[in-house]
mmCIF file of C-alpha atoms in Angstrom:
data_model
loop_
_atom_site.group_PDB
_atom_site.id
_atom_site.type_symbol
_atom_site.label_atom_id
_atom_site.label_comp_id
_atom_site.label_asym_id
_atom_site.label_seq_id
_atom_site.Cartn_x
_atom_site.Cartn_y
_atom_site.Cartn_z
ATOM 1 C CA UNK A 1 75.771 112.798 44.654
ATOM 2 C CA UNK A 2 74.396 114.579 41.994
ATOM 3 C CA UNK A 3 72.729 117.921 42.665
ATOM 4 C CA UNK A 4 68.957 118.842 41.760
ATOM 5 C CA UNK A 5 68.978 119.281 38.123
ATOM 6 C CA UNK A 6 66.391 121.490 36.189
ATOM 7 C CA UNK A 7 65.756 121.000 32.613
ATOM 8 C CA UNK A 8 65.744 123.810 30.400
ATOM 9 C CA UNK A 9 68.019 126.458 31.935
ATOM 10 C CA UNK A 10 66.951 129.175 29.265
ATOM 11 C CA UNK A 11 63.482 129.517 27.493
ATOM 12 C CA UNK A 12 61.734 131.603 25.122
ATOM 13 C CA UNK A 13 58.226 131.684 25.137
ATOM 14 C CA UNK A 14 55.349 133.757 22.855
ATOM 15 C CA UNK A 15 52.372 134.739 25.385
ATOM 16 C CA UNK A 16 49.450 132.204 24.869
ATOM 17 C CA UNK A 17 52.078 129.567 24.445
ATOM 18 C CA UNK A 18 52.105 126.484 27.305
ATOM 19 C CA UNK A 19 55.547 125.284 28.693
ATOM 20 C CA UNK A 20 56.734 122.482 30.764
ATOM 21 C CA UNK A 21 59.863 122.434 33.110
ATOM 22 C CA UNK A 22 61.327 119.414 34.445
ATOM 23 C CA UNK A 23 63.067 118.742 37.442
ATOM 24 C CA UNK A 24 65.110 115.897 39.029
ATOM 25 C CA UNK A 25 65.932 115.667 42.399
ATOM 26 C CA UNK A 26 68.746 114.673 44.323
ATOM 27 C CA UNK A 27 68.334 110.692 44.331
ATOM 28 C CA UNK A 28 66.704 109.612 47.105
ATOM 29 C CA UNK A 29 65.305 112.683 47.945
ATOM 30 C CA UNK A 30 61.186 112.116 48.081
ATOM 31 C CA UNK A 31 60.320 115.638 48.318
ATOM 32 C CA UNK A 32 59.915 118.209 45.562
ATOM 33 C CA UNK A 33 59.046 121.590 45.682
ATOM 34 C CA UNK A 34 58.550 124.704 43.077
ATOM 35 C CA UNK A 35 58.911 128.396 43.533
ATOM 36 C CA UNK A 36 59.050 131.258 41.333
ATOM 37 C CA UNK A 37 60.968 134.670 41.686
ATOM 38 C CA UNK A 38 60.634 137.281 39.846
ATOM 39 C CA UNK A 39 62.286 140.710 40.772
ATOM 40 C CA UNK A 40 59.207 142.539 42.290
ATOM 41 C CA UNK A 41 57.791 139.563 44.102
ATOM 42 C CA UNK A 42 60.828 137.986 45.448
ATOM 43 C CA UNK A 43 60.931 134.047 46.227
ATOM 44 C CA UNK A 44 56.886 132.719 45.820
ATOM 45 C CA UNK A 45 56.147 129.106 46.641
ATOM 46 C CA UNK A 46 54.338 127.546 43.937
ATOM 47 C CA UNK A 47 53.395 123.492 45.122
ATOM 48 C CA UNK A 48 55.134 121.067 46.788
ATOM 49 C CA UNK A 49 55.255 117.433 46.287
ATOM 50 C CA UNK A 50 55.762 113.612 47.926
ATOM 51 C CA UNK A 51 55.490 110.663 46.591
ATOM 52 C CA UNK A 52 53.719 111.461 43.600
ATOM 53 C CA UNK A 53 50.884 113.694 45.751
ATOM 54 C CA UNK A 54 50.495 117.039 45.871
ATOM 55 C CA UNK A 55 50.953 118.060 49.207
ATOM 56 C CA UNK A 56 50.416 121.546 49.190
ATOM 57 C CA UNK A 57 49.863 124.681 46.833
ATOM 58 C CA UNK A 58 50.786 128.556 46.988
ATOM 59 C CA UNK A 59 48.386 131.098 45.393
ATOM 60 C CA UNK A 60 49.593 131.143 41.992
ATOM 61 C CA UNK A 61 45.937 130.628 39.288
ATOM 62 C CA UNK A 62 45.103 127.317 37.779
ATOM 63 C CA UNK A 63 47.329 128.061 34.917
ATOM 64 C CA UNK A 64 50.155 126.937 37.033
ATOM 65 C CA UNK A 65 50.058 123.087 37.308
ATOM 66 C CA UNK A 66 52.753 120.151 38.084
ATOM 67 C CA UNK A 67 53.222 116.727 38.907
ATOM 68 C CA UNK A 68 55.200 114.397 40.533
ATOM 69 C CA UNK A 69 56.221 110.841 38.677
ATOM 70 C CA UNK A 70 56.987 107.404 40.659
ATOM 71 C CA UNK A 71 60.780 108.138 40.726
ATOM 72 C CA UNK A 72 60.152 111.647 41.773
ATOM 73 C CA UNK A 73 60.911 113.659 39.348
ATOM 74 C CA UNK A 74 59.024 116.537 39.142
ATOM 75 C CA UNK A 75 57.475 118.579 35.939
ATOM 76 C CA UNK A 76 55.495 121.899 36.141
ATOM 77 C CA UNK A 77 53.052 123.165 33.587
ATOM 78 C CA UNK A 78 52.234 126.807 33.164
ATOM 79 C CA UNK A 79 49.560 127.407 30.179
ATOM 80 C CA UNK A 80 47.995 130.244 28.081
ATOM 81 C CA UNK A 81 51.608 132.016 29.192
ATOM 82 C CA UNK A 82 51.011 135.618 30.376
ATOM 83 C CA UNK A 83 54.316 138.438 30.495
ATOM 84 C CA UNK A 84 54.216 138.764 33.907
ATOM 85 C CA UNK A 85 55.049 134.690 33.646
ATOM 86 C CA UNK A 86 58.646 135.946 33.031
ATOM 87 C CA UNK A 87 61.204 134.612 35.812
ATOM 88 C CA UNK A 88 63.587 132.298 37.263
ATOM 89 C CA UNK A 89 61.541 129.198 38.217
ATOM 90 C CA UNK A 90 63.001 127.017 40.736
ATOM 91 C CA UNK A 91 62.853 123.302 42.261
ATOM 92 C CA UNK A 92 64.308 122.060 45.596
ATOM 93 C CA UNK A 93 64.582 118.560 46.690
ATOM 94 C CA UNK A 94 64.736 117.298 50.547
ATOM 95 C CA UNK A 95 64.844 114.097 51.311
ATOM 96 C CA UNK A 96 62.169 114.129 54.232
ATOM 97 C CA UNK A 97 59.482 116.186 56.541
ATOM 98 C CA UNK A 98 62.287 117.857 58.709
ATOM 99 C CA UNK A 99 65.484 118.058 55.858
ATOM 100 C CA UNK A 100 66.859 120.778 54.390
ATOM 101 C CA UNK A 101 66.231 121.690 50.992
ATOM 102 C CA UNK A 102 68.518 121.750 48.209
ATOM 103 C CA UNK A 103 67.405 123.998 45.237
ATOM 104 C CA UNK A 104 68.145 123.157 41.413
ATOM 105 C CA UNK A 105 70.417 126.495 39.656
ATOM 106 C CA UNK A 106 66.214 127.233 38.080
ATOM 107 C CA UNK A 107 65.095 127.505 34.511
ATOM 108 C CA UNK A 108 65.293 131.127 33.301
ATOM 109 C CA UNK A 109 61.364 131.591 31.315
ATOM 110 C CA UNK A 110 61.230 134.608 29.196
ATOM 111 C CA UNK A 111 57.618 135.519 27.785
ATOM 112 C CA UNK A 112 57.408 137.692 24.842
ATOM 113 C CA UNK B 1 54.558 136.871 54.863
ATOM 114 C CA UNK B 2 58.008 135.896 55.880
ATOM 115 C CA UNK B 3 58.088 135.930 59.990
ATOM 116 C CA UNK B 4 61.882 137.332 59.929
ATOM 117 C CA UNK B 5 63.436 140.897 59.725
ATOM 118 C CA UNK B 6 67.033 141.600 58.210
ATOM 119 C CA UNK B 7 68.765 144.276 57.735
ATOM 120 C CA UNK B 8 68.841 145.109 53.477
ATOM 121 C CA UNK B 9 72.012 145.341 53.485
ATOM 122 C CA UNK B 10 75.634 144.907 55.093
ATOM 123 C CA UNK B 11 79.010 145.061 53.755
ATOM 124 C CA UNK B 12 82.260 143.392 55.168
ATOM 125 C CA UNK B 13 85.515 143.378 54.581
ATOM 126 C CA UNK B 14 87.032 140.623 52.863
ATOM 127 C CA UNK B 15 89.178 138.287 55.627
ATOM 128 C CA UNK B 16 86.837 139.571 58.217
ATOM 129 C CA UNK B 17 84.119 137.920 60.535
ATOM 130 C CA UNK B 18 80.411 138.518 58.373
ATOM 131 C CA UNK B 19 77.592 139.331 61.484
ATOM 132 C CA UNK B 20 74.706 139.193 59.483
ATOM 133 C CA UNK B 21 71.315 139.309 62.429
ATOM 134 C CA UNK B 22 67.966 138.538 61.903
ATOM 135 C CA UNK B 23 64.767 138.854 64.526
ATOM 136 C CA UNK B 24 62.083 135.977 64.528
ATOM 137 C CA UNK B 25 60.392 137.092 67.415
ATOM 138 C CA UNK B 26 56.959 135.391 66.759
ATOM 139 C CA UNK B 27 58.892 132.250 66.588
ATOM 140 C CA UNK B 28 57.547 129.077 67.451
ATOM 141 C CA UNK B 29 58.468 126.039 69.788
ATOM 142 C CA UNK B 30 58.741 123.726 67.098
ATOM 143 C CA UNK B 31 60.195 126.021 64.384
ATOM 144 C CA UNK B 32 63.692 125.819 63.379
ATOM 145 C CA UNK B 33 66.049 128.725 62.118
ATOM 146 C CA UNK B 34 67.058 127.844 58.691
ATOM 147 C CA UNK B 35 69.601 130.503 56.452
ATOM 148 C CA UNK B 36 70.081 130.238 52.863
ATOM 149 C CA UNK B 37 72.420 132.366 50.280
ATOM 150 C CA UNK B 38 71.548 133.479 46.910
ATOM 151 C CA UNK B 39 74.425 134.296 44.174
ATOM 152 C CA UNK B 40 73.241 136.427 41.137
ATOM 153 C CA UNK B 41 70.903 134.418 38.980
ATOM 154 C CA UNK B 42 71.668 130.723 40.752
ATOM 155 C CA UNK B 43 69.345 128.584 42.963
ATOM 156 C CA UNK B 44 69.897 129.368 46.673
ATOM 157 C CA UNK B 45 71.998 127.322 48.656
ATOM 158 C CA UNK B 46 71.465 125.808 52.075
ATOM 159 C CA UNK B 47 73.704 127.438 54.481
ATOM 160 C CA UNK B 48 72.729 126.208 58.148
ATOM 161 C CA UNK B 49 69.683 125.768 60.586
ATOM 162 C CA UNK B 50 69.073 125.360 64.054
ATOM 163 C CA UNK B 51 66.849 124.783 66.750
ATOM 164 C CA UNK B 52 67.845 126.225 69.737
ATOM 165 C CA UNK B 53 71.683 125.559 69.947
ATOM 166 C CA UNK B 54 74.210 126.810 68.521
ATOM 167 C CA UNK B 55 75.292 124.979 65.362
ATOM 168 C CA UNK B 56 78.531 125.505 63.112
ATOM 169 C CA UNK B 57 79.388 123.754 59.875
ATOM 170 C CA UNK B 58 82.048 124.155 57.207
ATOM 171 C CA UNK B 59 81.085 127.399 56.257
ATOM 172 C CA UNK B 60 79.182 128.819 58.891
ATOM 173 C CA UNK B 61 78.027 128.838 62.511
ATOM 174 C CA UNK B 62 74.391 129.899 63.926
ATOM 175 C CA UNK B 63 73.947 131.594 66.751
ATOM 176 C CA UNK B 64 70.291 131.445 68.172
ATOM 177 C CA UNK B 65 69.563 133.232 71.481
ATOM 178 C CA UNK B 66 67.960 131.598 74.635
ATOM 179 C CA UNK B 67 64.908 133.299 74.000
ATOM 180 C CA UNK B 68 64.888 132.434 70.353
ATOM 181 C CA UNK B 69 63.637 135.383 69.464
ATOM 182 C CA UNK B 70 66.780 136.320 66.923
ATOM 183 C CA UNK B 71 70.049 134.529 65.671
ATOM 184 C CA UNK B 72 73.023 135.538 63.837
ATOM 185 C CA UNK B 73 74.724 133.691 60.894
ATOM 186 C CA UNK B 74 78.301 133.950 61.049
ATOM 187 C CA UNK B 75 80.996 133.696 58.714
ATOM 188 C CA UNK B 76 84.241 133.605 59.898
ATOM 189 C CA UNK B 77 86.748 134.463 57.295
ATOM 190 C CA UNK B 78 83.956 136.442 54.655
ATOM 191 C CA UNK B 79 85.400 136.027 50.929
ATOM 192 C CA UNK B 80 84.594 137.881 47.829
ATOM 193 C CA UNK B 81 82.594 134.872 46.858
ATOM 194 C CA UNK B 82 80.616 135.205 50.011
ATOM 195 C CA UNK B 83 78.849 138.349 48.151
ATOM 196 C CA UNK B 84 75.035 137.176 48.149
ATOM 197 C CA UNK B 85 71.629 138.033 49.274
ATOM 198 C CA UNK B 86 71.667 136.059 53.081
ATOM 199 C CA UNK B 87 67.909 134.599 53.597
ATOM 200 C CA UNK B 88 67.108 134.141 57.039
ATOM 201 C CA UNK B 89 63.297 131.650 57.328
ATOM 202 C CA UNK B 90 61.969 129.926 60.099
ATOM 203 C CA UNK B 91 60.351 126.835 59.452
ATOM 204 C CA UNK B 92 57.738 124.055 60.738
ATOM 205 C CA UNK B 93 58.650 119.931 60.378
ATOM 206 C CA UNK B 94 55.646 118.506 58.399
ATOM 207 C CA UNK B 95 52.628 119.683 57.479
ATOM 208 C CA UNK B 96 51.826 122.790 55.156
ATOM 209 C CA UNK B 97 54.482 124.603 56.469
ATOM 210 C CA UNK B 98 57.332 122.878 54.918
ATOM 211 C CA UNK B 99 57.145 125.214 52.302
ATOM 212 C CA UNK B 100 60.296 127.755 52.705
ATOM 213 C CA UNK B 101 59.029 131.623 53.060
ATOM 214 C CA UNK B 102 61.688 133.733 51.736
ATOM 215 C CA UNK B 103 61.521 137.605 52.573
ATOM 216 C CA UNK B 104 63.969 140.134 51.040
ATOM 217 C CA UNK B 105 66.932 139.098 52.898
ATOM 218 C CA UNK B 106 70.196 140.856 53.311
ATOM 219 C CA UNK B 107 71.999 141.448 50.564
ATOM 220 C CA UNK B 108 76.325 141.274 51.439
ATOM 221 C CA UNK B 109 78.910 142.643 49.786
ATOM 222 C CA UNK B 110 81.932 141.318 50.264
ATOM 223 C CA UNK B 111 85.088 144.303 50.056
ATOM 224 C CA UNK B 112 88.891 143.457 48.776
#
Protein backbone atom coordinates (compact mmCIF):
# COMPACT_ATOMS: atom_id res chain seq x y z
CA UNK A 1 0.00 0.00 0.00
CA UNK A 2 0.85 3.32 -0.63
CA UNK A 3 1.79 5.58 2.27
CA UNK A 4 -0.03 9.00 3.22
CA UNK A 5 1.11 11.36 0.67
CA UNK A 6 1.23 15.24 1.20
CA UNK A 7 1.27 17.56 -1.64
CA UNK A 8 3.66 20.21 -1.75
CA UNK A 9 6.70 19.07 0.25
CA UNK A 10 8.39 22.64 0.06
CA UNK A 11 6.60 26.11 -0.08
CA UNK A 12 7.32 29.64 -0.20
CA UNK A 13 4.92 31.94 0.90
CA UNK A 14 4.82 36.15 1.17
CA UNK A 15 2.82 37.03 4.56
CA UNK A 16 -0.82 38.04 3.59
CA UNK A 17 -0.67 35.35 0.99
CA UNK A 18 -3.38 32.17 1.44
CA UNK A 19 -2.10 28.54 0.81
CA UNK A 20 -3.63 25.21 0.46
CA UNK A 21 -2.01 21.76 1.31
CA UNK A 22 -3.33 18.59 0.19
CA UNK A 23 -3.24 15.35 1.60
CA UNK A 24 -4.10 11.74 0.60
CA UNK A 25 -4.44 9.08 2.82
CA UNK A 26 -3.58 5.64 2.90
CA UNK A 27 -6.56 4.02 0.77
CA UNK A 28 -9.06 2.92 2.78
CA UNK A 29 -8.16 4.77 5.58
CA UNK A 30 -11.46 7.09 6.59
CA UNK A 31 -9.73 9.17 9.02
CA UNK A 32 -7.65 12.29 8.48
CA UNK A 33 -6.00 14.38 10.74
CA UNK A 34 -3.65 17.72 10.65
CA UNK A 35 -1.00 18.96 12.98
CA UNK A 36 1.53 21.53 12.86
CA UNK A 37 5.10 21.68 14.50
CA UNK A 38 7.05 24.23 14.66
CA UNK A 39 10.32 24.22 16.82
CA UNK A 40 9.05 26.17 19.94
CA UNK A 41 5.64 24.61 20.07
CA UNK A 42 6.39 21.09 19.31
CA UNK A 43 3.62 18.70 17.65
CA UNK A 44 -0.02 20.94 17.79
CA UNK A 45 -3.17 19.23 16.59
CA UNK A 46 -4.87 21.28 14.17
CA UNK A 47 -8.55 19.28 13.07
CA UNK A 48 -9.35 16.01 12.46
CA UNK A 49 -11.61 14.52 9.98
CA UNK A 50 -14.21 11.41 8.93
CA UNK A 51 -16.09 10.99 6.31
CA UNK A 52 -16.11 14.30 4.99
CA UNK A 53 -17.08 15.91 8.75
CA UNK A 54 -15.11 17.67 10.85
CA UNK A 55 -14.86 15.86 13.86
CA UNK A 56 -12.87 17.86 15.98
CA UNK A 57 -10.60 21.10 16.10
CA UNK A 58 -7.37 22.24 18.14
CA UNK A 59 -6.97 25.95 19.07
CA UNK A 60 -5.32 27.22 16.12
CA UNK A 61 -7.62 30.96 14.84
CA UNK A 62 -10.10 30.84 12.05
CA UNK A 63 -7.39 31.46 9.61
CA UNK A 64 -6.65 27.83 9.76
CA UNK A 65 -9.38 25.92 7.82
CA UNK A 66 -9.66 22.32 5.95
CA UNK A 67 -11.83 19.91 4.51
CA UNK A 68 -12.39 16.56 3.85
CA UNK A 69 -13.66 15.33 0.11
CA UNK A 70 -15.90 12.03 -0.54
CA UNK A 71 -12.76 9.88 -1.20
CA UNK A 72 -11.07 11.31 1.78
CA UNK A 73 -8.62 13.22 0.83
CA UNK A 74 -7.95 15.92 2.86
CA UNK A 75 -6.93 19.80 2.01
CA UNK A 76 -6.12 22.53 4.63
CA UNK A 77 -6.39 26.24 4.11
CA UNK A 78 -4.40 28.74 6.09
CA UNK A 79 -5.19 32.54 4.93
CA UNK A 80 -3.89 36.14 5.39
CA UNK A 81 -0.42 33.97 6.17
CA UNK A 82 1.33 35.35 9.30
CA UNK A 83 5.53 34.46 10.00
CA UNK A 84 4.91 32.64 12.84
CA UNK A 85 2.79 30.34 10.09
CA UNK A 86 6.30 28.96 9.25
CA UNK A 87 6.56 25.01 9.88
CA UNK A 88 6.33 21.51 8.97
CA UNK A 89 2.59 20.81 8.56
CA UNK A 90 1.56 17.33 8.83
CA UNK A 91 -1.40 14.76 7.95
CA UNK A 92 -1.98 11.24 9.37
CA UNK A 93 -4.40 8.76 8.15
CA UNK A 94 -6.02 5.76 10.36
CA UNK A 95 -8.29 3.72 9.10
CA UNK A 96 -10.80 3.73 12.16
CA UNK A 97 -11.82 5.06 15.90
CA UNK A 98 -9.21 2.73 17.68
CA UNK A 99 -6.19 2.46 14.65
CA UNK A 100 -3.05 3.72 14.65
CA UNK A 101 -2.11 6.59 12.74
CA UNK A 102 0.17 6.80 9.96
CA UNK A 103 1.58 10.36 9.27
CA UNK A 104 2.40 11.76 5.64
CA UNK A 105 6.65 12.91 5.50
CA UNK A 106 4.56 16.93 5.96
CA UNK A 107 4.77 19.92 3.70
CA UNK A 108 7.64 22.22 4.76
CA UNK A 109 5.65 26.17 4.66
CA UNK A 110 8.08 28.95 4.78
CA UNK A 111 6.48 32.56 5.28
CA UNK A 112 8.47 35.48 4.31
CA UNK B 1 -0.89 19.00 27.78
CA UNK B 2 0.63 15.70 26.99
CA UNK B 3 -0.22 13.21 30.14
CA UNK B 4 3.40 11.44 29.76
CA UNK B 5 6.95 12.24 31.16
CA UNK B 6 10.29 11.14 29.32
CA UNK B 7 13.42 11.56 29.96
CA UNK B 8 15.00 14.45 27.13
CA UNK B 9 17.38 12.50 26.32
CA UNK B 10 19.26 8.98 26.24
CA UNK B 11 22.03 7.66 24.29
CA UNK B 12 22.86 3.92 23.47
CA UNK B 13 25.26 2.16 22.04
CA UNK B 14 24.85 0.90 18.71
CA UNK B 15 24.15 -3.24 18.88
CA UNK B 16 22.79 -2.67 22.29
CA UNK B 17 19.24 -3.07 23.95
CA UNK B 18 17.54 0.91 23.72
CA UNK B 19 15.41 1.26 27.42
CA UNK B 20 13.75 4.27 26.66
CA UNK B 21 10.78 4.76 30.00
CA UNK B 22 8.03 6.88 30.15
CA UNK B 23 5.41 7.54 33.30
CA UNK B 24 1.58 7.92 32.47
CA UNK B 25 0.50 7.82 35.82
CA UNK B 26 -2.91 9.64 35.38
CA UNK B 27 -3.64 7.01 32.89
CA UNK B 28 -6.93 5.87 32.16
CA UNK B 29 -8.87 2.44 31.97
CA UNK B 30 -9.63 2.78 28.51
CA UNK B 31 -6.44 4.54 27.29
CA UNK B 32 -3.90 2.78 25.36
CA UNK B 33 0.00 3.37 25.33
CA UNK B 34 0.89 4.35 21.90
CA UNK B 35 4.98 5.29 20.93
CA UNK B 36 5.95 7.00 17.87
CA UNK B 37 9.61 8.03 16.40
CA UNK B 38 10.52 11.14 14.69
CA UNK B 39 13.71 11.29 12.20
CA UNK B 40 15.01 14.88 11.42
CA UNK B 41 12.50 16.74 9.32
CA UNK B 42 10.14 13.44 8.36
CA UNK B 43 6.56 12.62 9.54
CA UNK B 44 6.64 10.41 12.68
CA UNK B 45 6.27 6.90 12.42
CA UNK B 46 4.10 4.49 14.35
CA UNK B 47 6.23 2.37 16.46
CA UNK B 48 3.88 0.23 18.87
CA UNK B 49 0.89 0.54 21.40
CA UNK B 50 -0.60 -1.33 24.02
CA UNK B 51 -3.16 -1.77 26.43
CA UNK B 52 -2.16 -3.52 29.24
CA UNK B 53 0.03 -6.45 27.89
CA UNK B 54 2.97 -6.65 26.75
CA UNK B 55 3.21 -6.32 22.96
CA UNK B 56 6.34 -6.83 20.56
CA UNK B 57 6.49 -6.28 16.83
CA UNK B 58 9.23 -6.22 14.21
CA UNK B 59 10.97 -3.50 15.60
CA UNK B 60 10.00 -3.17 19.00
CA UNK B 61 8.38 -4.58 22.14
CA UNK B 62 6.23 -2.56 24.91
CA UNK B 63 6.42 -3.17 28.17
CA UNK B 64 3.44 -1.71 30.27
CA UNK B 65 3.39 -2.38 34.04
CA UNK B 66 0.44 -3.99 36.02
CA UNK B 67 -0.40 -0.83 37.40
CA UNK B 68 -0.17 0.95 34.11
CA UNK B 69 1.15 3.69 35.47
CA UNK B 70 4.56 3.61 33.11
CA UNK B 71 5.92 1.39 30.16
CA UNK B 72 9.11 1.03 28.44
CA UNK B 73 9.72 0.82 24.62
CA UNK B 74 12.36 -1.47 23.83
CA UNK B 75 14.61 -1.94 21.08
CA UNK B 76 16.55 -4.80 20.98
CA UNK B 77 19.48 -4.47 18.72
CA UNK B 78 19.46 -0.15 18.64
CA UNK B 79 21.04 0.95 15.11
CA UNK B 80 22.43 4.20 14.01
CA UNK B 81 19.21 4.66 12.16
CA UNK B 82 17.34 4.21 15.36
CA UNK B 83 18.65 7.95 16.23
CA UNK B 84 15.18 9.88 16.70
CA UNK B 85 13.12 11.82 19.06
CA UNK B 86 10.95 8.59 20.86
CA UNK B 87 7.21 10.03 21.55
CA UNK B 88 5.56 8.28 24.18
CA UNK B 89 1.14 9.40 24.12
CA UNK B 90 -1.59 7.79 25.67
CA UNK B 91 -4.66 7.77 23.91
CA UNK B 92 -8.67 7.39 24.10
CA UNK B 93 -10.74 5.07 21.22
CA UNK B 94 -13.36 7.53 19.78
CA UNK B 95 -14.47 10.59 20.64
CA UNK B 96 -12.40 13.97 20.85
CA UNK B 97 -9.61 12.31 22.10
CA UNK B 98 -8.43 10.58 19.08
CA UNK B 99 -6.38 13.36 18.45
CA UNK B 100 -2.55 12.28 19.26
CA UNK B 101 -0.90 14.71 22.10
CA UNK B 102 2.69 14.77 21.48
CA UNK B 103 5.00 16.20 24.37
CA UNK B 104 8.78 16.72 23.89
CA UNK B 105 9.73 13.20 23.85
CA UNK B 106 13.11 11.66 24.19
CA UNK B 107 15.40 12.42 21.88
CA UNK B 108 18.11 9.00 21.17
CA UNK B 109 21.23 8.96 19.90
CA UNK B 110 22.34 6.09 18.62
CA UNK B 111 26.61 5.57 19.21
CA UNK B 112 29.00 3.47 16.62
Amino acid sequence: KAGVTQTPRYLIKTRGQQVTLSCSPISGHRSVSWYQQTPGQGLQFLFEYFSETQRNKGNFPGRFSGRQFSNSRSEMNVSTLELGDSALYLCASSEGVRAEAFFGQGTRLTVV
Amino acid sequence: DAKTTQPPSMDCAEGRAANLPCNHSTISGNEYVYWYRQIHSQGPQYIIHGLKNNETNEMASLIITEDRKSSTLILPHATLRDTAVYYCIVRAPGGSQRNLIFGKGTKLSVKP
